[in-house]
XYZ file of C-alpha atoms in Angstrom:
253
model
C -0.275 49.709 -12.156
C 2.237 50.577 -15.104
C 2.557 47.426 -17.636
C 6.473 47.654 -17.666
C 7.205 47.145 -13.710
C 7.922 44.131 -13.678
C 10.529 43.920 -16.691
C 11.742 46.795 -14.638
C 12.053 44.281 -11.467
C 13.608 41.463 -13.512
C 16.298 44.433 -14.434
C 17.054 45.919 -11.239
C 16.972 42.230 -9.882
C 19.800 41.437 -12.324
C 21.931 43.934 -12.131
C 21.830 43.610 -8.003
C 23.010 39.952 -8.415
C 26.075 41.788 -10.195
C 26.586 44.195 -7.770
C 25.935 42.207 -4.604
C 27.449 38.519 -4.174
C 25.149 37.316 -1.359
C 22.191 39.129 -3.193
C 19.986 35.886 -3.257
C 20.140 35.190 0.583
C 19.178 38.947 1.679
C 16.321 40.492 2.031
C 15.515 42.477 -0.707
C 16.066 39.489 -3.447
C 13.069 37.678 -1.588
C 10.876 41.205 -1.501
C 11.711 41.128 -5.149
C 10.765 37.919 -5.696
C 7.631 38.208 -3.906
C 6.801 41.260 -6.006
C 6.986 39.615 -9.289
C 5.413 36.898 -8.297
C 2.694 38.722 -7.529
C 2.582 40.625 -10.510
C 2.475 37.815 -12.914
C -0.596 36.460 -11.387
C -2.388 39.366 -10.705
C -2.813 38.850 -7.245
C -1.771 42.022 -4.805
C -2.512 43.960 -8.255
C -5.913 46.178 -6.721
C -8.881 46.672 -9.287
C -9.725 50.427 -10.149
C -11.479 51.934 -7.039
C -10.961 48.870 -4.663
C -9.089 49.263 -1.819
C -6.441 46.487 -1.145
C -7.439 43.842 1.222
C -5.477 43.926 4.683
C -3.574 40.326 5.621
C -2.169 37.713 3.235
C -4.881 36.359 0.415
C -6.810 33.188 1.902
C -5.409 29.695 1.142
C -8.324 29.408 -1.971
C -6.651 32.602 -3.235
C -3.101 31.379 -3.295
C -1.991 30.282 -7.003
C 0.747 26.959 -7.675
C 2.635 29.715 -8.893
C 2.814 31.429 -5.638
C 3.116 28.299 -3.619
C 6.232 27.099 -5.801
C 7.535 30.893 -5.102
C 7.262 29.902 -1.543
C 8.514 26.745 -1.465
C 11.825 28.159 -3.032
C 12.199 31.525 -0.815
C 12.154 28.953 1.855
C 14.597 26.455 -0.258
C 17.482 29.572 -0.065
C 16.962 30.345 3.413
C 17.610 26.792 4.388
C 20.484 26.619 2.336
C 22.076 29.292 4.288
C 20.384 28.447 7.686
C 20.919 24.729 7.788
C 22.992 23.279 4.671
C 23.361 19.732 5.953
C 19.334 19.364 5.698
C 19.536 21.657 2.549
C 21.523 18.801 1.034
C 19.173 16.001 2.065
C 16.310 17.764 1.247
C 18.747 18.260 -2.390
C 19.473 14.653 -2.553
C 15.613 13.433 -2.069
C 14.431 15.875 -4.949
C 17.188 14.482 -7.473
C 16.137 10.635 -5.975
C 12.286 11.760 -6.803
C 13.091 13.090 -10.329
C 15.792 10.525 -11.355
C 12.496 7.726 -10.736
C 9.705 9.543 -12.619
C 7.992 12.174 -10.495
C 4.153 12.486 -11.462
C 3.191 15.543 -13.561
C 0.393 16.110 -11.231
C -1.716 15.505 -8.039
C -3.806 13.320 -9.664
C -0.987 10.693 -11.287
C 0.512 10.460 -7.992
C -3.001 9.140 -6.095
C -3.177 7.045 -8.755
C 0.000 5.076 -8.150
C -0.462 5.259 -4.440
C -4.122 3.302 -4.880
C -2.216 0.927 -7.072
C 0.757 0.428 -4.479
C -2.602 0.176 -1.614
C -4.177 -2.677 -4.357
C -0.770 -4.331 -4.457
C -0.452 -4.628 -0.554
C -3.902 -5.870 -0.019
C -3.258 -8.636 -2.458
C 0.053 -9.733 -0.902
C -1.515 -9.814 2.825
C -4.176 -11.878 1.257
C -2.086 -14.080 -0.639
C -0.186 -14.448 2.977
C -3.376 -14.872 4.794
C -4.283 -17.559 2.558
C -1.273 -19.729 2.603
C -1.417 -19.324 6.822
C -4.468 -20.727 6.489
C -3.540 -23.382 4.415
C -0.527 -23.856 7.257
C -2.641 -23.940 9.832
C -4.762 -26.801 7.830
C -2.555 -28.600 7.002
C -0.944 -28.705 10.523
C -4.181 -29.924 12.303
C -4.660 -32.838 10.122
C -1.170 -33.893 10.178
C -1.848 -33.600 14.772
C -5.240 -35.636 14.639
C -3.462 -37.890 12.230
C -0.827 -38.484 14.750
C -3.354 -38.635 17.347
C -5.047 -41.237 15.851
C -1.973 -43.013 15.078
C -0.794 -42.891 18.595
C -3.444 -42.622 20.996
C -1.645 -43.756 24.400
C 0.545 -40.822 23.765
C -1.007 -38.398 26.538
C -1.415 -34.217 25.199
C 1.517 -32.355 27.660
C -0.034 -28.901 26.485
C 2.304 -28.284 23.978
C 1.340 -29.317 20.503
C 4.766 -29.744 19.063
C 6.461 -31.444 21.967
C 3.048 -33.733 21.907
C 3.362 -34.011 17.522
C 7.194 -35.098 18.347
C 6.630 -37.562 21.168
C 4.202 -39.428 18.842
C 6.458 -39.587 15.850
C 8.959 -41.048 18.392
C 7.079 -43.937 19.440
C 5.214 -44.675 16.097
C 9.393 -45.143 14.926
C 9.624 -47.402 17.740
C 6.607 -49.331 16.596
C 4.440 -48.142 19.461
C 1.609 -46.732 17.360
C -1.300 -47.842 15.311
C -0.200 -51.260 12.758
C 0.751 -50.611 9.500
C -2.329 -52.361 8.411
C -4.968 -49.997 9.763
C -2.721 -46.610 8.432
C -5.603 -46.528 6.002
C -8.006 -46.078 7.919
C -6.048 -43.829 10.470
C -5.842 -41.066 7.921
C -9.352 -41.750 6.514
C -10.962 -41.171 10.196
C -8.753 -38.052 10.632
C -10.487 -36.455 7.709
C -12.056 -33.653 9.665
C -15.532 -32.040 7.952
C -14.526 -28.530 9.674
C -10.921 -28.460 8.962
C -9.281 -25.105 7.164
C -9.285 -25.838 4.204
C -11.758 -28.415 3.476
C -11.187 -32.287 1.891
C -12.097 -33.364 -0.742
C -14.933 -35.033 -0.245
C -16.440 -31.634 1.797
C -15.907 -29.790 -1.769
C -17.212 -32.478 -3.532
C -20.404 -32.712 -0.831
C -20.850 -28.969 -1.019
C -20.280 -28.959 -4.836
C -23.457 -31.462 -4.872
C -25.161 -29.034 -3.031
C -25.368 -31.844 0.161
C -24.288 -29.594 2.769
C -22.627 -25.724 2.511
C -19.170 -24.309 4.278
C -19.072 -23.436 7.740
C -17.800 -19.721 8.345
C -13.940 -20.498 8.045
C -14.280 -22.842 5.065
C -16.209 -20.126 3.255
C -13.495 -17.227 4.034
C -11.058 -19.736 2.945
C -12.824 -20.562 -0.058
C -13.448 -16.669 -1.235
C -9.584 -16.100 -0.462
C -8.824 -19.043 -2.570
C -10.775 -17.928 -5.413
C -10.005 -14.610 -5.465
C -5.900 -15.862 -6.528
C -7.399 -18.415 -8.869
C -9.284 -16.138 -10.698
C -6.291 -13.054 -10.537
C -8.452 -10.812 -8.673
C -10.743 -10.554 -11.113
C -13.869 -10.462 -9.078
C -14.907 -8.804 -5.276
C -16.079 -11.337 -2.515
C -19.360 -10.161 -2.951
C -19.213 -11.147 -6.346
C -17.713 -14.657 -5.830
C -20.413 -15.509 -2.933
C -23.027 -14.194 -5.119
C -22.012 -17.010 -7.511
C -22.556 -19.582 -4.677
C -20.834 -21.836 -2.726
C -21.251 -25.024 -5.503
C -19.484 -23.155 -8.336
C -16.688 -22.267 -5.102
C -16.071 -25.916 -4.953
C -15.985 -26.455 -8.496
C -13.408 -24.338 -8.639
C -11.108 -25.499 -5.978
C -11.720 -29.137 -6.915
C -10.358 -28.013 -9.870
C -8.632 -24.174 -10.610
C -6.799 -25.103 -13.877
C -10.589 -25.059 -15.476
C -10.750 -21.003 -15.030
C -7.378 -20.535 -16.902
């Protein structure tokens, strides 16, 4: 094929603009396109003595070039076709550019693992402090429990939490003498998370975390220590340098 076709094409393509006004949205602007296209990345260009391939090139053929050709053949006829969705479509490209588009494929997976890193750390962070919730909550029931014992369960653990409060106000309850040793005894050695004294028995290597404790623990370690290590790599450390560190986190900083 002769070397000054497509200047030739980028002519004629001009000087049809001039002498049509819908030029762009007809036919022979996207033939043109196509054509030129084509010629500047050799593709539909035949070698000497091959014959030219029947069908469009295969999807490993196609070049960005080509695909961006594509993308804005089909850009014009939209514009025409349907300009309300033209305009949105308009509007999300000039949002996507105005906030730092990625310069390639690769940036863009990149900040998507990121944004996948950043979720997984928030549900964590909220799994964590449901746990703690859920802790805290069941000490504060057997405390009441313990507290008021001729209060019957109705079924309900908050109607049942409330009805106790009520009559330990109306001096029903436990005396104030044995509140001591009310909240002592409800000192579970299972509870989510665990006391004290279970970190400080586990610490000493006197007995290890039951399967909640130790998820709890891992969580808990992972936001003390910023994320800095896997769960594999905090349980490979062992569960007496776990309860050294949630006895006390401000020795890691």
């Amino acid at each position: 094929m002769d070397l000054p076709l497509r200047p030739l094409l980028i002519d004629c393509r001009i000087e049809l603009r001039k002498a049509m006004r819908q030029f762009d949205q007809s036919d022979l602007c996207h033939r043109l396109d196509t054509a030129l296209s084509m010629l500047g990345t050799g593709i539909g260009v035949p070698a000497p003595g091959a014959e030219k391939p029947d069908g469009p090139p295969a999807p490993s053929e196609r070049s960005g070039q080509q695909v961006a050709y594509a993308w804005q053949m089909a850009a014009r006829n939209l514009k025409s076709s349907h300009p309300s969705l033209y305009a949105e479509l308009q509007k999300e490209v000039l949002r996507l550019l105005d906030h730092g588009i990625p310069t390639d494929a690769n940036a863009e997976i990149e900040r998507l693992q990121q944004d996948l890193e950043a979720a997984e750390g928030a549900a964590g962070a909220a799994k964590l402090a449901r746990m703690k919730a859920t802790g805290q909550l069941n000490t504060i029931c057997k405390t009441l429990a313990a507290a008021a014992p001729h209060v019957e369960e109705t079924g309900d653990a908050q109607a049942t939490a409330l009805a106790r409060v009520e009559a330990l106000v109306k001096g029903q309850g436990a005396n104030l003498g044995s509140v001591a040793e009310v909240m002592a005894g409800a000192a579970d050695p299972e509870a989510v998370p665990p006391p004290a004294f279970v970190l400080e028995m586990v610490k000493a290597g006197e007995r290890s975390f039951n399967k909640p404790q130790r998820e709890f623990a891992v969580a808990e370690a992972m936001i003390v220590t910023g994320w800095q290590y896997t769960p594999v790599e905090l349980l490979e450390r062992g569960e007496s340098w776990l309860a050294g560190l949630l006895l006390n986190p401000d020795a890691h900083v």
